[in-house]
Amino acid sequence: IGEYFGSFDLACLESGQFNIAWPYSHSFPDQILKEAKDLNAKAVMPIHWGRFLVGTHAWNEVIKFLYENLDLPLITPKMGEAYEIGAK
């Protein structure tokens, strides 16, 4: 997608609870890294995370993984906080 459309300033990627028993419901953490790369994203905002605990892992496992492994700015506003795209 990134090759076809060019880079994306911000990719809002689904980062909710995951489980091997329901692989088509949510992205796995390593898939999020690939999605960001495939989109040629300049920054990533994880969405659909941290609200409900339905997986077998800690509620913040995905975010910790992204902070440790994503080589891009990670935008994580507080719940309900507005974010202006392009803001510093």
PDB file of N, CA and C in Angstrom:
ATOM      1  N   ILE A   1       0.836  -1.191   0.000  1.00  0.00           N
ATOM      2  CA  ILE A   1       0.000   0.000   0.000  1.00  0.00           C
ATOM      3  C   ILE A   1       0.875   1.246   0.000  1.00  0.00           C
ATOM      4  N   GLY A   2       1.926   1.232   0.831  1.00  0.00           N
ATOM      5  CA  GLY A   2       2.830   2.368   0.885  1.00  0.00           C
ATOM      6  C   GLY A   2       3.574   2.586  -0.421  1.00  0.00           C
ATOM      7  N   GLU A   3       3.899   1.490  -1.110  1.00  0.00           N
ATOM      8  CA  GLU A   3       4.555   1.625  -2.415  1.00  0.00           C
ATOM      9  C   GLU A   3       3.626   2.289  -3.420  1.00  0.00           C
ATOM     10  N   TYR A   4       2.362   1.929  -3.387  1.00  0.00           N
ATOM     11  CA  TYR A   4       1.394   2.439  -4.350  1.00  0.00           C
ATOM     12  C   TYR A   4       0.984   3.881  -4.047  1.00  0.00           C
ATOM     13  N   PHE A   5       0.660   4.161  -2.785  1.00  0.00           N
ATOM     14  CA  PHE A   5       0.147   5.479  -2.408  1.00  0.00           C
ATOM     15  C   PHE A   5       1.213   6.426  -1.865  1.00  0.00           C
ATOM     16  N   GLY A   6       2.387   5.932  -1.594  1.00  0.00           N
ATOM     17  CA  GLY A   6       3.404   6.754  -0.950  1.00  0.00           C
ATOM     18  C   GLY A   6       3.286   6.634   0.561  1.00  0.00           C
ATOM     19  N   SER A   7       4.067   7.426   1.265  1.00  0.00           N
ATOM     20  CA  SER A   7       4.084   7.307   2.723  1.00  0.00           C
ATOM     21  C   SER A   7       2.844   7.919   3.360  1.00  0.00           C
ATOM     22  N   PHE A   8       2.542   7.454   4.552  1.00  0.00           N
ATOM     23  CA  PHE A   8       1.438   7.968   5.354  1.00  0.00           C
ATOM     24  C   PHE A   8       2.030   8.728   6.532  1.00  0.00           C
ATOM     25  N   ASP A   9       1.552   9.938   6.775  1.00  0.00           N
ATOM     26  CA  ASP A   9       2.044  10.707   7.916  1.00  0.00           C
ATOM     27  C   ASP A   9       1.722  10.009   9.226  1.00  0.00           C
ATOM     28  N   LEU A  10       0.543   9.422   9.305  1.00  0.00           N
ATOM     29  CA  LEU A  10       0.103   8.747  10.525  1.00  0.00           C
ATOM     30  C   LEU A  10      -0.726   7.523  10.157  1.00  0.00           C
ATOM     31  N   ALA A  11      -0.347   6.379  10.690  1.00  0.00           N
ATOM     32  CA  ALA A  11      -1.127   5.153  10.506  1.00  0.00           C
ATOM     33  C   ALA A  11      -1.790   4.814  11.835  1.00  0.00           C
ATOM     34  N   CYS A  12      -3.119   4.786  11.854  1.00  0.00           N
ATOM     35  CA  CYS A  12      -3.879   4.385  13.042  1.00  0.00           C
ATOM     36  C   CYS A  12      -4.113   2.886  12.919  1.00  0.00           C
ATOM     37  N   LEU A  13      -3.385   2.116  13.693  1.00  0.00           N
ATOM     38  CA  LEU A  13      -3.413   0.662  13.546  1.00  0.00           C
ATOM     39  C   LEU A  13      -4.068  -0.018  14.736  1.00  0.00           C
ATOM     40  N   GLU A  14      -4.921  -0.966  14.444  1.00  0.00           N
ATOM     41  CA  GLU A  14      -5.636  -1.733  15.450  1.00  0.00           C
ATOM     42  C   GLU A  14      -4.625  -2.504  16.291  1.00  0.00           C
ATOM     43  N   SER A  15      -4.693  -2.314  17.595  1.00  0.00           N
ATOM     44  CA  SER A  15      -3.684  -2.888  18.487  1.00  0.00           C
ATOM     45  C   SER A  15      -4.310  -3.483  19.740  1.00  0.00           C
ATOM     46  N   GLY A  16      -5.500  -4.038  19.606  1.00  0.00           N
ATOM     47  CA  GLY A  16      -6.219  -4.533  20.775  1.00  0.00           C
ATOM     48  C   GLY A  16      -5.737  -5.894  21.245  1.00  0.00           C
ATOM     49  N   GLN A  17      -6.508  -6.487  22.119  1.00  0.00           N
ATOM     50  CA  GLN A  17      -6.200  -7.797  22.665  1.00  0.00           C
ATOM     51  C   GLN A  17      -6.125  -8.821  21.533  1.00  0.00           C
ATOM     52  N   PHE A  18      -5.218  -9.760  21.663  1.00  0.00           N
ATOM     53  CA  PHE A  18      -5.026 -10.774  20.628  1.00  0.00           C
ATOM     54  C   PHE A  18      -4.934 -12.146  21.276  1.00  0.00           C
ATOM     55  N   ASN A  19      -5.175 -13.166  20.480  1.00  0.00           N
ATOM     56  CA  ASN A  19      -5.084 -14.531  20.972  1.00  0.00           C
ATOM     57  C   ASN A  19      -5.011 -15.446  19.760  1.00  0.00           C
ATOM     58  N   ILE A  20      -4.200 -16.462  19.847  1.00  0.00           N
ATOM     59  CA  ILE A  20      -4.068 -17.397  18.730  1.00  0.00           C
ATOM     60  C   ILE A  20      -5.397 -18.102  18.429  1.00  0.00           C
ATOM     61  N   ALA A  21      -6.288 -18.179  19.423  1.00  0.00           N
ATOM     62  CA  ALA A  21      -7.592 -18.817  19.225  1.00  0.00           C
ATOM     63  C   ALA A  21      -8.518 -17.983  18.348  1.00  0.00           C
ATOM     64  N   TRP A  22      -8.269 -16.660  18.258  1.00  0.00           N
ATOM     65  CA  TRP A  22      -9.073 -15.794  17.380  1.00  0.00           C
ATOM     66  C   TRP A  22      -8.140 -14.898  16.567  1.00  0.00           C
ATOM     67  N   PRO A  23      -7.436 -15.513  15.597  1.00  0.00           N
ATOM     68  CA  PRO A  23      -6.407 -14.795  14.837  1.00  0.00           C
ATOM     69  C   PRO A  23      -6.930 -13.726  13.887  1.00  0.00           C
ATOM     70  N   TYR A  24      -8.208 -13.741  13.577  1.00  0.00           N
ATOM     71  CA  TYR A  24      -8.741 -12.771  12.620  1.00  0.00           C
ATOM     72  C   TYR A  24      -9.445 -11.605  13.305  1.00  0.00           C
ATOM     73  N   SER A  25      -9.441 -11.584  14.621  1.00  0.00           N
ATOM     74  CA  SER A  25     -10.112 -10.508  15.354  1.00  0.00           C
ATOM     75  C   SER A  25      -9.229  -9.279  15.515  1.00  0.00           C
ATOM     76  N   HIS A  26      -7.981  -9.480  15.888  1.00  0.00           N
ATOM     77  CA  HIS A  26      -7.064  -8.372  16.144  1.00  0.00           C
ATOM     78  C   HIS A  26      -5.675  -8.719  15.623  1.00  0.00           C
ATOM     79  N   SER A  27      -4.893  -7.698  15.354  1.00  0.00           N
ATOM     80  CA  SER A  27      -3.520  -7.905  14.889  1.00  0.00           C
ATOM     81  C   SER A  27      -2.632  -8.360  16.043  1.00  0.00           C
ATOM     82  N   PHE A  28      -1.704  -9.240  15.748  1.00  0.00           N
ATOM     83  CA  PHE A  28      -0.685  -9.628  16.709  1.00  0.00           C
ATOM     84  C   PHE A  28       0.393  -8.543  16.706  1.00  0.00           C
ATOM     85  N   PRO A  29       1.135  -8.380  17.804  1.00  0.00           N
ATOM     86  CA  PRO A  29       2.124  -7.300  17.874  1.00  0.00           C
ATOM     87  C   PRO A  29       3.113  -7.278  16.705  1.00  0.00           C
ATOM     88  N   ASP A  30       3.636  -8.448  16.310  1.00  0.00           N
ATOM     89  CA  ASP A  30       4.579  -8.476  15.195  1.00  0.00           C
ATOM     90  C   ASP A  30       3.912  -8.093  13.877  1.00  0.00           C
ATOM     91  N   GLN A  31       2.614  -8.359  13.750  1.00  0.00           N
ATOM     92  CA  GLN A  31       1.890  -7.951  12.542  1.00  0.00           C
ATOM     93  C   GLN A  31       1.774  -6.426  12.464  1.00  0.00           C
ATOM     94  N   ILE A  32       1.651  -5.771  13.599  1.00  0.00           N
ATOM     95  CA  ILE A  32       1.547  -4.311  13.617  1.00  0.00           C
ATOM     96  C   ILE A  32       2.829  -3.692  13.068  1.00  0.00           C
ATOM     97  N   LEU A  33       3.978  -4.265  13.418  1.00  0.00           N
ATOM     98  CA  LEU A  33       5.250  -3.773  12.874  1.00  0.00           C
ATOM     99  C   LEU A  33       5.260  -3.893  11.352  1.00  0.00           C
ATOM    100  N   LYS A  34       4.798  -5.039  10.846  1.00  0.00           N
ATOM    101  CA  LYS A  34       4.763  -5.253   9.394  1.00  0.00           C
ATOM    102  C   LYS A  34       3.765  -4.312   8.730  1.00  0.00           C
ATOM    103  N   GLU A  35       2.608  -4.109   9.354  1.00  0.00           N
ATOM    104  CA  GLU A  35       1.601  -3.201   8.796  1.00  0.00           C
ATOM    105  C   GLU A  35       2.168  -1.786   8.673  1.00  0.00           C
ATOM    106  N   ALA A  36       2.846  -1.326   9.701  1.00  0.00           N
ATOM    107  CA  ALA A  36       3.436   0.018   9.671  1.00  0.00           C
ATOM    108  C   ALA A  36       4.466   0.127   8.547  1.00  0.00           C
ATOM    109  N   LYS A  37       5.271  -0.914   8.387  1.00  0.00           N
ATOM    110  CA  LYS A  37       6.279  -0.920   7.322  1.00  0.00           C
ATOM    111  C   LYS A  37       5.615  -0.955   5.949  1.00  0.00           C
ATOM    112  N   ASP A  38       4.617  -1.816   5.786  1.00  0.00           N
ATOM    113  CA  ASP A  38       3.920  -1.940   4.502  1.00  0.00           C
ATOM    114  C   ASP A  38       3.215  -0.644   4.106  1.00  0.00           C
ATOM    115  N   LEU A  39       2.748   0.099   5.097  1.00  0.00           N
ATOM    116  CA  LEU A  39       2.086   1.381   4.832  1.00  0.00           C
ATOM    117  C   LEU A  39       3.083   2.517   4.631  1.00  0.00           C
ATOM    118  N   ASN A  40       4.355   2.242   4.897  1.00  0.00           N
ATOM    119  CA  ASN A  40       5.387   3.275   4.837  1.00  0.00           C
ATOM    120  C   ASN A  40       4.989   4.447   5.754  1.00  0.00           C
ATOM    121  N   ALA A  41       4.576   4.084   6.975  1.00  0.00           N
ATOM    122  CA  ALA A  41       4.105   5.073   7.946  1.00  0.00           C
ATOM    123  C   ALA A  41       5.259   5.882   8.524  1.00  0.00           C
ATOM    124  N   LYS A  42       4.996   7.158   8.761  1.00  0.00           N
ATOM    125  CA  LYS A  42       5.972   8.025   9.424  1.00  0.00           C
ATOM    126  C   LYS A  42       5.775   8.022  10.933  1.00  0.00           C
ATOM    127  N   ALA A  43       4.575   7.672  11.382  1.00  0.00           N
ATOM    128  CA  ALA A  43       4.239   7.557  12.802  1.00  0.00           C
ATOM    129  C   ALA A  43       3.065   6.597  12.927  1.00  0.00           C
ATOM    130  N   VAL A  44       2.909   6.016  14.113  1.00  0.00           N
ATOM    131  CA  VAL A  44       1.830   5.059  14.364  1.00  0.00           C
ATOM    132  C   VAL A  44       1.050   5.479  15.604  1.00  0.00           C
ATOM    133  N   MET A  45      -0.281   5.424  15.480  1.00  0.00           N
ATOM    134  CA  MET A  45      -1.155   5.604  16.637  1.00  0.00           C
ATOM    135  C   MET A  45      -1.913   4.291  16.837  1.00  0.00           C
ATOM    136  N   PRO A  46      -1.577   3.546  17.888  1.00  0.00           N
ATOM    137  CA  PRO A  46      -2.319   2.324  18.171  1.00  0.00           C
ATOM    138  C   PRO A  46      -3.751   2.671  18.580  1.00  0.00           C
ATOM    139  N   ILE A  47      -4.698   1.923  18.067  1.00  0.00           N
ATOM    140  CA  ILE A  47      -6.098   2.159  18.434  1.00  0.00           C
ATOM    141  C   ILE A  47      -6.719   0.855  18.920  1.00  0.00           C
ATOM    142  N   HIS A  48      -7.815   0.982  19.672  1.00  0.00           N
ATOM    143  CA  HIS A  48      -8.572  -0.173  20.152  1.00  0.00           C
ATOM    144  C   HIS A  48      -7.751  -1.000  21.132  1.00  0.00           C
ATOM    145  N   TRP A  49      -7.077  -0.309  22.059  1.00  0.00           N
ATOM    146  CA  TRP A  49      -6.271  -1.036  23.039  1.00  0.00           C
ATOM    147  C   TRP A  49      -6.482  -0.432  24.437  1.00  0.00           C
ATOM    148  N   GLY A  50      -6.189  -1.210  25.461  1.00  0.00           N
ATOM    149  CA  GLY A  50      -6.156  -0.714  26.829  1.00  0.00           C
ATOM    150  C   GLY A  50      -7.502  -0.483  27.492  1.00  0.00           C
ATOM    151  N   ARG A  51      -8.584  -0.904  26.891  1.00  0.00           N
ATOM    152  CA  ARG A  51      -9.898  -0.641  27.483  1.00  0.00           C
ATOM    153  C   ARG A  51     -10.485  -1.885  28.136  1.00  0.00           C
ATOM    154  N   PHE A  52     -10.408  -3.010  27.456  1.00  0.00           N
ATOM    155  CA  PHE A  52     -10.972  -4.248  27.984  1.00  0.00           C
ATOM    156  C   PHE A  52      -9.904  -5.334  27.977  1.00  0.00           C
ATOM    157  N   LEU A  53      -9.897  -6.154  28.996  1.00  0.00           N
ATOM    158  CA  LEU A  53      -8.969  -7.273  29.073  1.00  0.00           C
ATOM    159  C   LEU A  53      -9.721  -8.544  28.683  1.00  0.00           C
ATOM    160  N   VAL A  54      -9.476  -9.012  27.474  1.00  0.00           N
ATOM    161  CA  VAL A  54     -10.123 -10.237  27.002  1.00  0.00           C
ATOM    162  C   VAL A  54      -9.102 -11.283  26.565  1.00  0.00           C
ATOM    163  N   GLY A  55      -7.848 -10.893  26.433  1.00  0.00           N
ATOM    164  CA  GLY A  55      -6.800 -11.817  26.028  1.00  0.00           C
ATOM    165  C   GLY A  55      -6.176 -12.489  27.236  1.00  0.00           C
ATOM    166  N   THR A  56      -5.176 -13.287  26.974  1.00  0.00           N
ATOM    167  CA  THR A  56      -4.473 -13.997  28.047  1.00  0.00           C
ATOM    168  C   THR A  56      -3.172 -13.297  28.413  1.00  0.00           C
ATOM    169  N   HIS A  57      -3.005 -12.082  27.965  1.00  0.00           N
ATOM    170  CA  HIS A  57      -1.787 -11.320  28.211  1.00  0.00           C
ATOM    171  C   HIS A  57      -2.144 -10.030  28.942  1.00  0.00           C
ATOM    172  N   ALA A  58      -1.137  -9.334  29.419  1.00  0.00           N
ATOM    173  CA  ALA A  58      -1.354  -8.066  30.126  1.00  0.00           C
ATOM    174  C   ALA A  58      -1.974  -7.039  29.184  1.00  0.00           C
ATOM    175  N   TRP A  59      -2.794  -6.157  29.721  1.00  0.00           N
ATOM    176  CA  TRP A  59      -3.504  -5.166  28.904  1.00  0.00           C
ATOM    177  C   TRP A  59      -2.543  -4.259  28.146  1.00  0.00           C
ATOM    178  N   ASN A  60      -1.332  -4.044  28.667  1.00  0.00           N
ATOM    179  CA  ASN A  60      -0.388  -3.125  28.032  1.00  0.00           C
ATOM    180  C   ASN A  60       0.749  -3.843  27.298  1.00  0.00           C
ATOM    181  N   GLU A  61       0.635  -5.122  27.103  1.00  0.00           N
ATOM    182  CA  GLU A  61       1.703  -5.883  26.449  1.00  0.00           C
ATOM    183  C   GLU A  61       1.990  -5.382  25.035  1.00  0.00           C
ATOM    184  N   VAL A  62       0.957  -5.113  24.268  1.00  0.00           N
ATOM    185  CA  VAL A  62       1.145  -4.666  22.883  1.00  0.00           C
ATOM    186  C   VAL A  62       1.867  -3.320  22.851  1.00  0.00           C
ATOM    187  N   ILE A  63       1.458  -2.391  23.696  1.00  0.00           N
ATOM    188  CA  ILE A  63       2.075  -1.064  23.704  1.00  0.00           C
ATOM    189  C   ILE A  63       3.535  -1.157  24.129  1.00  0.00           C
ATOM    190  N   LYS A  64       3.826  -1.947  25.146  1.00  0.00           N
ATOM    191  CA  LYS A  64       5.219  -2.141  25.562  1.00  0.00           C
ATOM    192  C   LYS A  64       6.042  -2.705  24.401  1.00  0.00           C
ATOM    193  N   PHE A  65       5.482  -3.696  23.714  1.00  0.00           N
ATOM    194  CA  PHE A  65       6.161  -4.304  22.569  1.00  0.00           C
ATOM    195  C   PHE A  65       6.444  -3.260  21.493  1.00  0.00           C
ATOM    196  N   LEU A  66       5.454  -2.425  21.190  1.00  0.00           N
ATOM    197  CA  LEU A  66       5.639  -1.410  20.151  1.00  0.00           C
ATOM    198  C   LEU A  66       6.689  -0.388  20.558  1.00  0.00           C
ATOM    199  N   TYR A  67       6.667   0.060  21.811  1.00  0.00           N
ATOM    200  CA  TYR A  67       7.687   1.008  22.271  1.00  0.00           C
ATOM    201  C   TYR A  67       9.086   0.412  22.170  1.00  0.00           C
ATOM    202  N   GLU A  68       9.212  -0.882  22.387  1.00  0.00           N
ATOM    203  CA  GLU A  68      10.518  -1.543  22.339  1.00  0.00           C
ATOM    204  C   GLU A  68      10.966  -1.892  20.924  1.00  0.00           C
ATOM    205  N   ASN A  69      10.026  -2.082  20.000  1.00  0.00           N
ATOM    206  CA  ASN A  69      10.379  -2.633  18.686  1.00  0.00           C
ATOM    207  C   ASN A  69      10.043  -1.775  17.480  1.00  0.00           C
ATOM    208  N   LEU A  70       9.192  -0.792  17.637  1.00  0.00           N
ATOM    209  CA  LEU A  70       8.807   0.044  16.504  1.00  0.00           C
ATOM    210  C   LEU A  70       9.834   1.148  16.325  1.00  0.00           C
ATOM    211  N   ASP A  71      10.380   1.244  15.148  1.00  0.00           N
ATOM    212  CA  ASP A  71      11.405   2.247  14.866  1.00  0.00           C
ATOM    213  C   ASP A  71      10.776   3.501  14.261  1.00  0.00           C
ATOM    214  N   LEU A  72       9.638   3.920  14.834  1.00  0.00           N
ATOM    215  CA  LEU A  72       8.893   5.095  14.379  1.00  0.00           C
ATOM    216  C   LEU A  72       8.320   5.793  15.603  1.00  0.00           C
ATOM    217  N   PRO A  73       7.943   7.061  15.478  1.00  0.00           N
ATOM    218  CA  PRO A  73       7.229   7.702  16.588  1.00  0.00           C
ATOM    219  C   PRO A  73       5.929   6.955  16.875  1.00  0.00           C
ATOM    220  N   LEU A  74       5.660   6.739  18.152  1.00  0.00           N
ATOM    221  CA  LEU A  74       4.444   6.061  18.593  1.00  0.00           C
ATOM    222  C   LEU A  74       3.592   7.087  19.330  1.00  0.00           C
ATOM    223  N   ILE A  75       2.416   7.365  18.805  1.00  0.00           N
ATOM    224  CA  ILE A  75       1.516   8.373  19.361  1.00  0.00           C
ATOM    225  C   ILE A  75       0.502   7.657  20.253  1.00  0.00           C
ATOM    226  N   THR A  76       0.529   7.932  21.556  1.00  0.00           N
ATOM    227  CA  THR A  76      -0.380   7.263  22.491  1.00  0.00           C
ATOM    228  C   THR A  76      -1.035   8.288  23.418  1.00  0.00           C
ATOM    229  N   PRO A  77      -2.001   9.045  22.910  1.00  0.00           N
ATOM    230  CA  PRO A  77      -2.694  10.000  23.789  1.00  0.00           C
ATOM    231  C   PRO A  77      -3.469   9.257  24.879  1.00  0.00           C
ATOM    232  N   LYS A  78      -3.735   9.954  25.964  1.00  0.00           N
ATOM    233  CA  LYS A  78      -4.540   9.368  27.039  1.00  0.00           C
ATOM    234  C   LYS A  78      -5.958   9.133  26.534  1.00  0.00           C
ATOM    235  N   MET A  79      -6.673   8.215  27.176  1.00  0.00           N
ATOM    236  CA  MET A  79      -8.061   7.937  26.802  1.00  0.00           C
ATOM    237  C   MET A  79      -8.860   9.235  26.811  1.00  0.00           C
ATOM    238  N   GLY A  80      -9.504   9.544  25.696  1.00  0.00           N
ATOM    239  CA  GLY A  80     -10.326  10.749  25.585  1.00  0.00           C
ATOM    240  C   GLY A  80      -9.570  12.002  25.206  1.00  0.00           C
ATOM    241  N   GLU A  81      -8.247  11.948  25.182  1.00  0.00           N
ATOM    242  CA  GLU A  81      -7.435  13.114  24.830  1.00  0.00           C
ATOM    243  C   GLU A  81      -7.440  13.320  23.319  1.00  0.00           C
ATOM    244  N   ALA A  82      -7.646  14.555  22.900  1.00  0.00           N
ATOM    245  CA  ALA A  82      -7.621  14.879  21.470  1.00  0.00           C
ATOM    246  C   ALA A  82      -6.177  14.904  20.983  1.00  0.00           C
ATOM    247  N   TYR A  83      -5.989  14.556  19.727  1.00  0.00           N
ATOM    248  CA  TYR A  83      -4.666  14.625  19.108  1.00  0.00           C
ATOM    249  C   TYR A  83      -4.814  15.277  17.745  1.00  0.00           C
ATOM    250  N   GLU A  84      -4.058  16.305  17.508  1.00  0.00           N
ATOM    251  CA  GLU A  84      -4.087  16.998  16.224  1.00  0.00           C
ATOM    252  C   GLU A  84      -2.991  16.425  15.337  1.00  0.00           C
ATOM    253  N   ILE A  85      -3.385  15.859  14.213  1.00  0.00           N
ATOM    254  CA  ILE A  85      -2.409  15.282  13.293  1.00  0.00           C
ATOM    255  C   ILE A  85      -1.467  16.376  12.825  1.00  0.00           C
ATOM    256  N   GLY A  86      -0.194  16.099  12.915  1.00  0.00           N
ATOM    257  CA  GLY A  86       0.824  17.069  12.546  1.00  0.00           C
ATOM    258  C   GLY A  86       1.310  17.887  13.731  1.00  0.00           C
ATOM    259  N   ALA A  87       0.675  17.723  14.891  1.00  0.00           N
ATOM    260  CA  ALA A  87       1.099  18.462  16.086  1.00  0.00           C
ATOM    261  C   ALA A  87       2.434  17.924  16.568  1.00  0.00           C
ATOM    262  N   LYS A  88       3.194  18.763  17.177  1.00  0.00           N
ATOM    263  CA  LYS A  88       4.499  18.343  17.714  1.00  0.00           C
ATOM    264  C   LYS A  88       4.368  17.991  19.173  1.00  0.00           C
TER     265      LYS A  88
END
